[in-house]
């Protein structure tokens, strides 16, 4: 068996200091009176937020000095607004508070204690909410089964009963269901790639000969999902484009359009229906590859309650939560956030549901010292439009987290402005490069149609630090990322940071963002 590749973000995190310092502070930072500098900051932020792209929008903005606790800037700070993926700040903090940074997730293969070896009639793959379980892990589990003495099985069952059966939050948009950022939530799911996208398969469409149907590779889900291929290969230069979809309520990947005969492959991540079913399908394949014959079928099902102390014939333990948070926060992974939410419910109330998980989250945040009276959460990722936060509540969380024993882990999980390594920069990898904020701002992004947010920390060369939250709602067009960037750059300058030698300090960038997180589009 080929060993799993090292998780390269661990190397990146080990090499990256918590605070990256800029070399020289601007002259005015040392000479201007503090009151005048604060007044200048407020005036500049007012100017930045007067950008026409925010016409008709509401922006909750708060900036606080970490040492003194002084609020340096406040606008609509107590107005309830949609947070988008800034919701994950609360989810991650609550998970660390309840579960601890060393928490791991177990996946087991179990059989009835007797006979338990040789030819067994039933084998169950039992999920424990692991967001990073992948095909290599399933292969290791299958090897363990073979080593345990099991030589063949009748039926293979996928048991995802650690969580409830609700797969999607009620108000998530149905049209988003085919896309990786809206995958179904299950306690047993297989993660794809080094970013660990759950509940998906990689579909690859390639050209054939002119006028022939295109070739479609369904990736890991080959044999689990159905294929409806209506796309054709067009003469050179005449392709109209390819659409890869999974119609709501089906487990069928549909491919339409046309691809030029000389065009390169089209690759898309698409969700599957019932991720546990895919996990069971892949596990059965892994058993066969490891010499354990599967004589029957593969289905979803719970370990029988009448089994007394079933025998564990294979077990996989996940990476710790401290590592799980990196792909979750850097790439704004919705599936991970929702699985953590349900895990909180299971841990605290014995019920792996959104209702129990969100109740546990609220309690954990209060214990952390966060005032949750203005906080309304209906999911863990921010995809729901029922979530409401205020900029003040976000900054309250940023402040309260500083005293937690897990603070450094949480801080390191945040995207770092302008760092080109995606496992450090994440959704901020392409933002604020060449500015005073590069390397010294760590923040969580959040973007969906008409909603955008950026909240986090900015450090200064003398050890000073600011907390900030910018939550924009009701804008038209793309997300006002340039405005958010300009705010953070100005905060970095206020602390005395400068752009690195040979670069030009930018107060804003020239291009607005899209309508979803860049990581969801695989553009960062």
Short mmCIF file of C-alpha atoms in Angstrom, two decimals:
data_model
loop_
_atom_site.label_atom_id
_atom_site.label_comp_id
_atom_site.label_asym_id
_atom_site.label_seq_id
_atom_site.Cartn_x
_atom_site.Cartn_y
_atom_site.Cartn_z
CA UNK A 1 0.00 0.00 0.00
CA UNK A 2 1.37 3.42 -0.95
CA UNK A 3 1.65 5.71 2.09
CA UNK A 4 -0.46 8.85 2.09
CA UNK A 5 1.43 11.99 1.00
CA UNK A 6 2.46 14.35 3.81
CA UNK A 7 0.01 17.11 4.59
CA UNK A 8 2.06 19.98 3.26
CA UNK A 9 0.25 22.66 5.26
CA UNK A 10 1.93 21.30 8.38
CA UNK A 11 5.30 22.29 6.95
CA UNK A 12 3.93 25.68 5.91
CA UNK A 13 2.47 26.34 9.34
CA UNK A 14 5.64 25.30 11.10
CA UNK A 15 7.61 27.74 8.96
CA UNK A 16 5.18 30.63 9.27
CA UNK A 17 5.39 32.80 12.40
CA UNK A 18 2.17 33.80 14.10
CA UNK A 19 3.07 37.44 13.44
CA UNK A 20 4.97 38.52 10.32
CA UNK A 21 6.63 41.87 10.90
CA UNK A 22 7.11 44.62 8.35
CA UNK A 23 10.54 46.24 8.43
CA UNK A 24 10.08 49.95 9.01
CA UNK A 25 7.26 52.09 10.35
CA UNK A 26 6.21 55.25 8.52
CA UNK A 27 7.72 58.44 9.98
CA UNK A 28 4.32 59.87 10.90
CA UNK A 29 3.56 56.85 13.08
CA UNK A 30 6.22 58.01 15.56
CA UNK A 31 5.57 61.73 15.48
CA UNK A 32 1.81 62.24 15.21
CA UNK A 33 -0.18 62.59 18.42
CA UNK A 34 -2.26 59.48 19.23
CA UNK A 35 -5.50 61.49 19.15
CA UNK A 36 -4.65 62.92 15.75
CA UNK A 37 -3.66 59.54 14.39
CA UNK A 38 -6.95 58.05 15.59
CA UNK A 39 -8.87 60.92 13.99
CA UNK A 40 -6.97 60.44 10.73
CA UNK A 41 -7.77 56.73 10.81
CA UNK A 42 -11.49 57.38 11.27
CA UNK A 43 -11.51 59.92 8.45
CA UNK A 44 -9.70 57.56 6.10
CA UNK A 45 -12.02 54.66 6.90
CA UNK A 46 -15.03 56.92 6.30
CA UNK A 47 -13.59 57.78 2.89
CA UNK A 48 -12.91 54.15 2.03
CA UNK A 49 -16.44 53.11 3.02
CA UNK A 50 -17.91 55.90 0.89
CA UNK A 51 -16.91 53.90 -2.19
CA UNK A 52 -19.78 53.92 -4.74
CA UNK A 53 -19.78 50.10 -4.89
CA UNK A 54 -21.41 50.18 -1.46
CA UNK A 55 -24.22 52.51 -2.49
CA UNK A 56 -27.45 51.17 -0.99
CA UNK A 57 -25.56 48.59 1.08
CA UNK A 58 -25.24 48.28 4.85
CA UNK A 59 -21.78 47.80 6.31
CA UNK A 60 -21.13 46.83 9.90
CA UNK A 61 -17.56 47.82 10.71
CA UNK A 62 -15.69 47.71 14.01
CA UNK A 63 -11.98 48.22 14.77
CA UNK A 64 -10.68 47.70 18.31
CA UNK A 65 -7.23 48.10 19.85
CA UNK A 66 -6.25 44.78 21.41
CA UNK A 67 -4.19 46.20 24.28
CA UNK A 68 -6.38 49.08 25.44
CA UNK A 69 -9.75 47.70 24.37
CA UNK A 70 -10.52 51.09 22.82
CA UNK A 71 -12.90 51.11 19.86
CA UNK A 72 -11.09 53.04 17.15
CA UNK A 73 -13.90 52.88 14.61
CA UNK A 74 -17.54 51.82 14.63
CA UNK A 75 -20.25 51.92 12.00
CA UNK A 76 -23.57 50.05 12.19
CA UNK A 77 -21.80 47.88 14.74
CA UNK A 78 -24.99 46.50 16.30
CA UNK A 79 -26.94 45.99 13.08
CA UNK A 80 -27.79 42.30 12.48
CA UNK A 81 -26.29 41.24 9.15
CA UNK A 82 -25.72 38.06 7.18
CA UNK A 83 -22.17 36.86 7.90
CA UNK A 84 -21.65 34.32 5.08
CA UNK A 85 -18.56 32.25 5.93
CA UNK A 86 -17.59 34.45 8.86
CA UNK A 87 -19.95 32.02 10.60
CA UNK A 88 -17.07 29.54 10.59
CA UNK A 89 -15.22 31.70 13.13
CA UNK A 90 -17.91 30.84 15.68
CA UNK A 91 -18.12 27.17 14.65
CA UNK A 92 -14.37 26.60 14.85
CA UNK A 93 -14.07 28.37 18.20
CA UNK A 94 -16.92 26.35 19.71
CA UNK A 95 -15.47 23.09 18.37
CA UNK A 96 -12.11 23.85 19.95
CA UNK A 97 -13.76 24.87 23.20
CA UNK A 98 -15.88 21.70 23.47
CA UNK A 99 -13.79 19.05 21.72
CA UNK A 100 -10.25 20.35 22.23
CA UNK A 101 -7.52 20.74 19.67
CA UNK A 102 -6.40 17.10 20.01
CA UNK A 103 -9.84 15.63 19.28
CA UNK A 104 -9.86 12.92 16.63
CA UNK A 105 -12.59 11.11 14.69
CA UNK A 106 -12.86 7.32 14.44
CA UNK A 107 -14.11 5.17 11.58
CA UNK A 108 -14.56 1.45 12.26
CA UNK A 109 -15.19 -1.78 10.38
CA UNK A 110 -17.18 -4.18 12.56
CA UNK A 111 -18.58 -7.69 12.33
CA UNK A 112 -20.62 -9.82 14.69
CA UNK A 113 -18.36 -11.26 17.41
CA UNK A 114 -19.11 -14.82 16.33
CA UNK A 115 -17.94 -16.13 13.98
CA UNK A 116 -15.94 -12.90 13.39
CA UNK A 117 -13.35 -14.56 11.12
CA UNK A 118 -13.23 -16.39 7.84
CA UNK A 119 -16.47 -15.94 5.93
CA UNK A 120 -18.70 -13.40 7.71
CA UNK A 121 -22.25 -12.67 6.56
CA UNK A 122 -22.24 -8.91 7.25
CA UNK A 123 -19.62 -6.22 7.67
CA UNK A 124 -20.42 -2.64 8.71
CA UNK A 125 -18.36 0.47 7.96
CA UNK A 126 -19.27 2.82 10.82
CA UNK A 127 -18.70 6.55 10.40
CA UNK A 128 -17.76 8.81 13.29
CA UNK A 129 -17.97 12.19 11.59
CA UNK A 130 -14.44 12.30 10.14
CA UNK A 131 -14.25 15.20 7.64
CA UNK A 132 -10.93 13.96 6.21
CA UNK A 133 -11.53 10.23 5.63
CA UNK A 134 -10.18 9.45 2.17
CA UNK A 135 -9.63 6.48 -0.13
CA UNK A 136 -6.17 5.78 1.32
CA UNK A 137 -7.77 5.49 4.75
CA UNK A 138 -10.40 3.10 3.39
CA UNK A 139 -7.63 1.02 1.86
CA UNK A 140 -5.87 0.84 5.25
CA UNK A 141 -9.13 -0.18 6.90
CA UNK A 142 -9.65 -2.91 4.32
CA UNK A 143 -6.10 -4.16 4.92
CA UNK A 144 -6.88 -4.32 8.66
CA UNK A 145 -9.98 -6.41 7.91
CA UNK A 146 -7.90 -8.83 5.89
CA UNK A 147 -5.28 -9.01 8.65
CA UNK A 148 -7.99 -9.76 11.22
CA UNK A 149 -8.72 -13.09 9.56
CA UNK A 150 -11.81 -12.14 7.59
CA UNK A 151 -11.53 -13.74 4.14
CA UNK A 152 -14.94 -12.96 2.67
CA UNK A 153 -18.10 -11.07 3.50
CA UNK A 154 -21.68 -11.36 2.41
CA UNK A 155 -23.03 -7.81 2.43
CA UNK A 156 -21.25 -4.55 3.19
CA UNK A 157 -23.24 -1.88 5.01
CA UNK A 158 -22.41 1.81 5.42
CA UNK A 159 -23.51 3.04 8.86
CA UNK A 160 -23.77 6.83 9.15
CA UNK A 161 -26.12 6.86 12.15
CA UNK A 162 -23.64 8.86 14.28
CA UNK A 163 -25.44 11.88 12.77
CA UNK A 164 -29.13 12.25 12.01
CA UNK A 165 -30.56 11.74 8.53
CA UNK A 166 -30.97 15.43 7.60
CA UNK A 167 -28.53 16.02 4.77
CA UNK A 168 -29.04 19.72 3.97
CA UNK A 169 -30.18 22.79 5.87
CA UNK A 170 -33.74 23.69 4.94
CA UNK A 171 -32.98 27.13 3.49
CA UNK A 172 -29.92 26.20 1.43
CA UNK A 173 -30.62 26.96 -2.21
CA UNK A 174 -31.57 23.78 -4.15
CA UNK A 175 -29.75 25.06 -7.24
CA UNK A 176 -26.49 24.85 -5.27
CA UNK A 177 -26.83 21.13 -4.54
CA UNK A 178 -24.61 19.85 -7.39
CA UNK A 179 -21.65 21.93 -6.24
CA UNK A 180 -19.00 20.91 -3.71
CA UNK A 181 -19.75 23.80 -1.36
CA UNK A 182 -23.28 22.44 -0.85
CA UNK A 183 -22.55 18.72 -0.44
CA UNK A 184 -24.82 16.55 1.69
CA UNK A 185 -23.74 16.16 5.32
CA UNK A 186 -23.20 12.63 6.60
CA UNK A 187 -21.25 11.04 9.46
CA UNK A 188 -19.65 8.76 6.87
CA UNK A 189 -18.28 10.55 3.82
CA UNK A 190 -15.16 10.36 1.68
CA UNK A 191 -12.93 13.41 1.22
CA UNK A 192 -11.42 14.30 -2.15
CA UNK A 193 -7.98 15.77 -2.77
CA UNK A 194 -5.60 17.60 -0.45
CA UNK A 195 -8.31 20.13 0.44
CA UNK A 196 -10.56 17.30 1.65
CA UNK A 197 -13.79 18.22 -0.11
CA UNK A 198 -16.45 15.85 1.23
CA UNK A 199 -19.33 14.11 -0.53
CA UNK A 200 -18.07 14.78 -4.04
CA UNK A 201 -16.54 13.09 -7.05
CA UNK A 202 -14.23 14.52 -9.69
CA UNK A 203 -15.84 14.37 -13.13
CA UNK A 204 -13.51 14.64 -16.13
CA UNK A 205 -14.87 15.31 -19.61
CA UNK A 206 -12.59 14.82 -22.62
CA UNK A 207 -13.11 15.17 -26.34
CA UNK A 208 -13.57 12.18 -28.64
CA UNK A 209 -13.63 12.26 -32.42
CA UNK A 210 -15.75 14.93 -34.12
CA UNK A 211 -19.51 14.36 -33.81
CA UNK A 212 -19.03 11.54 -31.29
CA UNK A 213 -20.17 11.73 -27.65
CA UNK A 214 -17.57 13.11 -25.28
CA UNK A 215 -15.80 10.76 -22.88
CA UNK A 216 -16.87 11.12 -19.23
CA UNK A 217 -14.89 9.75 -16.29
CA UNK A 218 -16.99 9.79 -13.10
CA UNK A 219 -13.95 9.48 -10.84
CA UNK A 220 -14.41 7.78 -7.48
CA UNK A 221 -18.18 7.56 -8.00
CA UNK A 222 -17.89 5.36 -11.09
CA UNK A 223 -20.40 2.56 -10.51
CA UNK A 224 -22.16 4.49 -7.74
CA UNK A 225 -23.75 7.34 -9.66
CA UNK A 226 -25.56 7.11 -12.98
CA UNK A 227 -24.39 9.00 -16.07
CA UNK A 228 -26.57 10.87 -18.55
CA UNK A 229 -24.14 11.98 -21.27
CA UNK A 230 -25.75 14.24 -23.84
CA UNK A 231 -22.61 16.17 -24.77
CA UNK A 232 -20.90 15.79 -28.13
CA UNK A 233 -17.49 16.50 -29.59
CA UNK A 234 -17.51 19.44 -31.99
CA UNK A 235 -15.08 20.25 -34.81
CA UNK A 236 -12.01 22.25 -33.83
CA UNK A 237 -12.88 25.63 -32.37
CA UNK A 238 -16.65 25.07 -32.47
CA UNK A 239 -17.39 23.79 -28.95
CA UNK A 240 -20.08 25.69 -27.04
CA UNK A 241 -18.95 24.63 -23.59
CA UNK A 242 -19.68 21.78 -21.18
CA UNK A 243 -22.14 21.76 -18.28
CA UNK A 244 -21.82 19.11 -15.57
CA UNK A 245 -24.86 18.86 -13.32
CA UNK A 246 -26.59 16.58 -10.82
CA UNK A 247 -30.32 17.29 -10.94
CA UNK A 248 -31.94 17.68 -7.53
CA UNK A 249 -33.35 14.43 -6.18
CA UNK A 250 -31.22 12.21 -8.39
CA UNK A 251 -27.91 10.42 -8.19
CA UNK A 252 -27.25 11.03 -11.86
CA UNK A 253 -24.50 13.18 -13.32
CA UNK A 254 -25.69 14.89 -16.49
CA UNK A 255 -23.26 16.26 -19.06
CA UNK A 256 -24.53 18.60 -21.77
CA UNK A 257 -23.09 20.94 -24.39
CA UNK A 258 -20.19 20.38 -26.74
CA UNK A 259 -16.40 20.24 -26.49
CA UNK A 260 -14.08 21.04 -29.38
CA UNK A 261 -12.12 18.08 -30.64
CA UNK A 262 -8.87 19.92 -29.90
CA UNK A 263 -9.92 21.25 -26.47
CA UNK A 264 -8.41 20.18 -23.19
CA UNK A 265 -10.31 18.24 -20.55
CA UNK A 266 -13.05 19.83 -18.45
CA UNK A 267 -12.79 18.88 -14.77
CA UNK A 268 -15.54 19.54 -12.23
CA UNK A 269 -16.24 18.49 -8.64
CA UNK A 270 -19.86 17.44 -8.26
CA UNK A 271 -21.76 16.14 -5.26
CA UNK A 272 -23.25 12.69 -4.89
CA UNK A 273 -26.54 11.68 -3.31
CA UNK A 274 -26.05 9.93 0.06
CA UNK A 275 -22.27 10.19 0.64
CA UNK A 276 -22.32 7.17 2.96
CA UNK A 277 -23.41 5.05 0.02
CA UNK A 278 -20.32 6.17 -1.91
CA UNK A 279 -18.14 5.38 1.11
CA UNK A 280 -19.59 1.88 1.27
CA UNK A 281 -19.08 1.42 -2.47
CA UNK A 282 -15.42 2.44 -2.24
CA UNK A 283 -14.84 0.32 0.85
CA UNK A 284 -16.18 -2.77 -0.90
CA UNK A 285 -13.71 -2.13 -3.72
CA UNK A 286 -10.89 -1.72 -1.21
CA UNK A 287 -11.83 -5.02 0.47
CA UNK A 288 -11.61 -6.84 -2.85
CA UNK A 289 -8.25 -5.23 -3.61
CA UNK A 290 -6.96 -6.43 -0.24
CA UNK A 291 -8.07 -10.01 -0.78
CA UNK A 292 -11.40 -9.98 1.05
CA UNK A 293 -14.12 -11.26 -1.28
CA UNK A 294 -17.44 -9.39 -1.26
CA UNK A 295 -20.11 -11.90 -2.21
CA UNK A 296 -23.21 -9.79 -1.70
CA UNK A 297 -24.20 -6.17 -2.19
CA UNK A 298 -23.48 -2.77 -0.70
CA UNK A 299 -26.16 -0.80 1.12
CA UNK A 300 -26.69 1.69 3.92
CA UNK A 301 -27.63 0.26 7.28
CA UNK A 302 -27.03 0.45 11.04
CA UNK A 303 -25.15 -2.09 13.11
CA UNK A 304 -27.88 -4.38 14.51
CA UNK A 305 -28.83 -3.47 18.07
CA UNK A 306 -28.99 -7.15 18.99
CA UNK A 307 -25.28 -7.54 18.31
CA UNK A 308 -23.61 -7.67 21.72
CA UNK A 309 -20.20 -6.00 21.62
CA UNK A 310 -19.52 -6.39 17.88
CA UNK A 311 -15.93 -7.15 16.94
CA UNK A 312 -13.90 -4.27 15.52
CA UNK A 313 -11.82 -5.67 12.65
CA UNK A 314 -10.48 -2.34 11.38
CA UNK A 315 -10.18 1.17 12.75
CA UNK A 316 -8.96 4.48 11.40
CA UNK A 317 -8.24 7.53 13.56
CA UNK A 318 -8.26 10.93 11.87
CA UNK A 319 -5.78 13.76 12.14
CA UNK A 320 -6.45 15.96 15.19
CA UNK A 321 -8.90 18.83 15.08
CA UNK A 322 -6.01 21.30 15.09
CA UNK A 323 -5.07 20.01 11.62
CA UNK A 324 -8.64 19.64 10.36
CA UNK A 325 -9.12 23.38 10.94
CA UNK A 326 -6.53 24.24 8.27
CA UNK A 327 -8.50 23.08 5.19
CA UNK A 328 -11.71 24.14 6.93
CA UNK A 329 -10.71 27.76 7.53
CA UNK A 330 -8.16 28.36 4.80
CA UNK A 331 -10.53 27.13 2.07
CA UNK A 332 -13.84 27.88 3.80
CA UNK A 333 -14.92 24.25 3.68
CA UNK A 334 -18.66 24.14 4.34
CA UNK A 335 -18.88 20.38 4.75
CA UNK A 336 -16.27 20.37 7.50
CA UNK A 337 -18.03 23.16 9.39
CA UNK A 338 -21.36 21.34 9.29
CA UNK A 339 -19.82 18.04 10.36
CA UNK A 340 -18.23 19.81 13.34
CA UNK A 341 -21.58 21.35 14.20
CA UNK A 342 -23.28 17.96 14.29
CA UNK A 343 -20.33 16.51 16.19
CA UNK A 344 -20.88 19.15 18.87
CA UNK A 345 -24.47 18.01 19.18
CA UNK A 346 -23.41 14.38 19.45
CA UNK A 347 -20.73 15.20 22.03
CA UNK A 348 -22.87 17.41 24.26
CA UNK A 349 -26.40 16.06 23.83
CA UNK A 350 -25.91 12.62 22.28
CA UNK A 351 -27.66 13.81 19.12
CA UNK A 352 -25.79 14.50 15.89
CA UNK A 353 -28.19 17.12 14.55
CA UNK A 354 -28.03 20.77 13.59
CA UNK A 355 -30.44 21.68 16.37
CA UNK A 356 -28.39 20.02 19.10
CA UNK A 357 -25.09 21.18 17.62
CA UNK A 358 -26.09 24.83 17.37
CA UNK A 359 -27.40 24.78 20.94
CA UNK A 360 -24.09 23.33 22.11
CA UNK A 361 -22.24 25.97 20.11
CA UNK A 362 -24.17 28.81 21.73
CA UNK A 363 -23.41 27.45 25.19
CA UNK A 364 -19.72 27.04 24.38
CA UNK A 365 -19.46 30.59 23.05
CA UNK A 366 -21.07 31.98 26.18
CA UNK A 367 -18.64 30.00 28.33
CA UNK A 368 -15.85 31.51 26.26
CA UNK A 369 -17.14 34.96 27.19
CA UNK A 370 -18.93 35.90 23.97
CA UNK A 371 -22.22 37.79 24.26
CA UNK A 372 -24.47 35.73 21.96
CA UNK A 373 -27.63 37.77 22.48
CA UNK A 374 -27.33 39.25 18.97
CA UNK A 375 -26.14 36.02 17.35
CA UNK A 376 -28.53 33.89 15.28
CA UNK A 377 -27.08 30.72 13.73
CA UNK A 378 -28.99 28.23 11.60
CA UNK A 379 -25.98 26.33 10.25
CA UNK A 380 -22.27 26.00 10.92
CA UNK A 381 -20.82 27.17 7.62
CA UNK A 382 -22.64 30.40 6.77
CA UNK A 383 -24.32 29.06 3.64
CA UNK A 384 -27.72 29.65 5.24
CA UNK A 385 -29.33 33.05 4.89
CA UNK A 386 -30.93 32.62 8.29
CA UNK A 387 -27.68 33.43 10.10
CA UNK A 388 -27.32 36.89 11.64
CA UNK A 389 -24.38 38.51 13.41
CA UNK A 390 -23.30 42.01 14.32
CA UNK A 391 -19.81 43.35 13.74
CA UNK A 392 -19.57 43.91 17.49
CA UNK A 393 -20.29 40.22 18.17
CA UNK A 394 -17.60 39.13 15.73
CA UNK A 395 -15.03 41.38 17.42
CA UNK A 396 -16.21 40.11 20.80
CA UNK A 397 -15.33 36.60 19.61
CA UNK A 398 -11.94 37.73 18.26
CA UNK A 399 -11.19 39.29 21.64
CA UNK A 400 -12.50 36.43 23.78
CA UNK A 401 -10.57 33.80 21.82
CA UNK A 402 -7.26 35.40 22.77
CA UNK A 403 -7.46 33.96 26.29
CA UNK A 404 -8.34 30.42 25.22
CA UNK A 405 -5.67 27.69 25.41
CA UNK A 406 -6.35 26.84 21.76
CA UNK A 407 -6.00 30.43 20.51
CA UNK A 408 -2.77 29.90 18.57
CA UNK A 409 -4.22 26.89 16.70
CA UNK A 410 -7.31 28.92 15.81
CA UNK A 411 -5.26 31.94 14.74
CA UNK A 412 -2.96 29.85 12.54
CA UNK A 413 -5.98 28.39 10.76
CA UNK A 414 -7.00 31.82 9.45
CA UNK A 415 -5.98 32.85 5.91
CA UNK A 416 -2.93 35.15 5.80
CA UNK A 417 -3.12 38.20 3.53
CA UNK A 418 -1.05 37.95 0.38
CA UNK A 419 0.70 34.64 1.13
CA UNK A 420 0.91 32.76 -2.15
CA UNK A 421 1.02 29.33 -0.49
CA UNK A 422 -2.66 28.31 -0.59
CA UNK A 423 -2.28 26.36 2.67
CA UNK A 424 -1.22 29.59 4.38
CA UNK A 425 -2.90 32.33 2.36
CA UNK A 426 -6.05 30.34 1.64
CA UNK A 427 -8.83 32.62 0.45
CA UNK A 428 -6.56 35.65 1.05
CA UNK A 429 -3.66 34.30 -1.02
CA UNK A 430 -4.35 36.73 -3.87
CA UNK A 431 -5.44 39.68 -1.77
CA UNK A 432 -3.40 42.60 -0.40
CA UNK A 433 -0.14 41.45 -1.96
CA UNK A 434 2.43 44.23 -2.10
CA UNK A 435 0.71 46.23 0.60
CA UNK A 436 1.39 47.00 4.24
CA UNK A 437 -1.12 44.26 5.15
CA UNK A 438 0.74 41.44 3.43
CA UNK A 439 1.72 38.83 5.98
CA UNK A 440 0.48 40.80 8.99
CA UNK A 441 -3.30 40.42 8.56
CA UNK A 442 -5.00 37.11 9.35
CA UNK A 443 -8.73 36.99 8.69
CA UNK A 444 -11.72 34.87 7.71
CA UNK A 445 -13.43 35.73 4.46
CA UNK A 446 -17.09 35.24 3.56
CA UNK A 447 -18.81 35.74 0.23
CA UNK A 448 -22.15 34.90 -1.34
CA UNK A 449 -24.54 36.89 -3.48
CA UNK A 450 -25.11 40.29 -1.87
CA UNK A 451 -23.08 39.34 1.22
CA UNK A 452 -19.40 39.71 1.96
CA UNK A 453 -17.33 39.83 5.13
CA UNK A 454 -13.75 39.94 6.36
CA UNK A 455 -12.87 39.72 10.05
CA UNK A 456 -9.68 39.06 11.94
CA UNK A 457 -6.44 40.48 13.26
CA UNK A 458 -3.72 42.89 12.14
CA UNK A 459 -0.33 43.02 13.88
CA UNK A 460 2.17 45.87 14.02
CA UNK A 461 5.98 45.78 14.09
CA UNK A 462 6.06 46.89 17.73
CA UNK A 463 3.69 44.21 18.97
CA UNK A 464 0.50 46.25 18.64
CA UNK A 465 -2.60 44.51 17.36
CA UNK A 466 -6.05 45.45 16.11
CA UNK A 467 -9.22 43.37 15.90
CA UNK A 468 -11.53 44.19 13.02
CA UNK A 469 -14.75 43.08 11.39
CA UNK A 470 -16.20 44.30 8.10
CA UNK A 471 -19.59 42.83 7.15
CA UNK A 472 -21.15 44.11 3.91
CA UNK A 473 -24.79 43.34 3.01
CA UNK A 474 -27.02 44.50 0.17
CA UNK A 475 -24.39 45.49 -2.38
CA UNK A 476 -25.01 44.79 -6.04
CA UNK A 477 -22.56 43.16 -8.40
CA UNK A 478 -19.44 41.44 -7.16
CA UNK A 479 -18.24 41.39 -3.58
CA UNK A 480 -16.56 44.65 -2.49
CA UNK A 481 -13.24 42.98 -1.82
CA UNK A 482 -11.33 46.10 -2.84
CA UNK A 483 -13.06 48.10 -0.10
CA UNK A 484 -12.34 45.43 2.51
CA UNK A 485 -8.72 45.25 1.39
CA UNK A 486 -8.37 49.01 1.65
CA UNK A 487 -9.72 48.97 5.21
CA UNK A 488 -7.23 46.32 6.29
CA UNK A 489 -4.29 48.00 4.52
CA UNK A 490 -5.10 51.24 6.31
CA UNK A 491 -5.19 49.39 9.65
CA UNK A 492 -1.80 47.87 8.91
CA UNK A 493 -0.41 51.30 8.11
CA UNK A 494 -1.94 52.70 11.29
CA UNK A 495 0.10 50.17 13.27
CA UNK A 496 3.28 51.24 11.50
CA UNK A 497 3.62 48.56 8.81
CA UNK A 498 4.90 49.44 5.36
CA UNK A 499 4.81 47.65 2.06
CA UNK A 500 7.94 45.60 1.46
CA UNK A 501 10.83 47.24 -0.37
CA UNK A 502 10.25 47.48 -4.10
CA UNK A 503 6.46 47.38 -3.90
CA UNK A 504 3.87 50.10 -4.12
CA UNK A 505 1.43 50.43 -1.21
CA UNK A 506 -2.13 50.01 -2.43
CA UNK A 507 -5.11 51.30 -0.51
CA UNK A 508 -7.41 49.21 -2.69
CA UNK A 509 -7.33 46.72 -5.50
CA UNK A 510 -9.03 47.29 -8.79
CA UNK A 511 -11.16 44.18 -9.15
CA UNK A 512 -14.23 43.22 -7.16
CA UNK A 513 -14.72 39.60 -6.22
CA UNK A 514 -17.35 37.18 -7.45
CA UNK A 515 -20.45 35.98 -5.67
CA UNK A 516 -18.99 32.99 -3.84
CA UNK A 517 -15.73 32.20 -2.06
CA UNK A 518 -12.77 31.95 -4.43
CA UNK A 519 -11.89 28.54 -2.96
CA UNK A 520 -15.30 27.21 -4.01
CA UNK A 521 -14.44 28.15 -7.59
CA UNK A 522 -10.89 26.77 -7.20
CA UNK A 523 -9.44 30.18 -8.12
CA UNK A 524 -7.40 30.47 -4.91
#
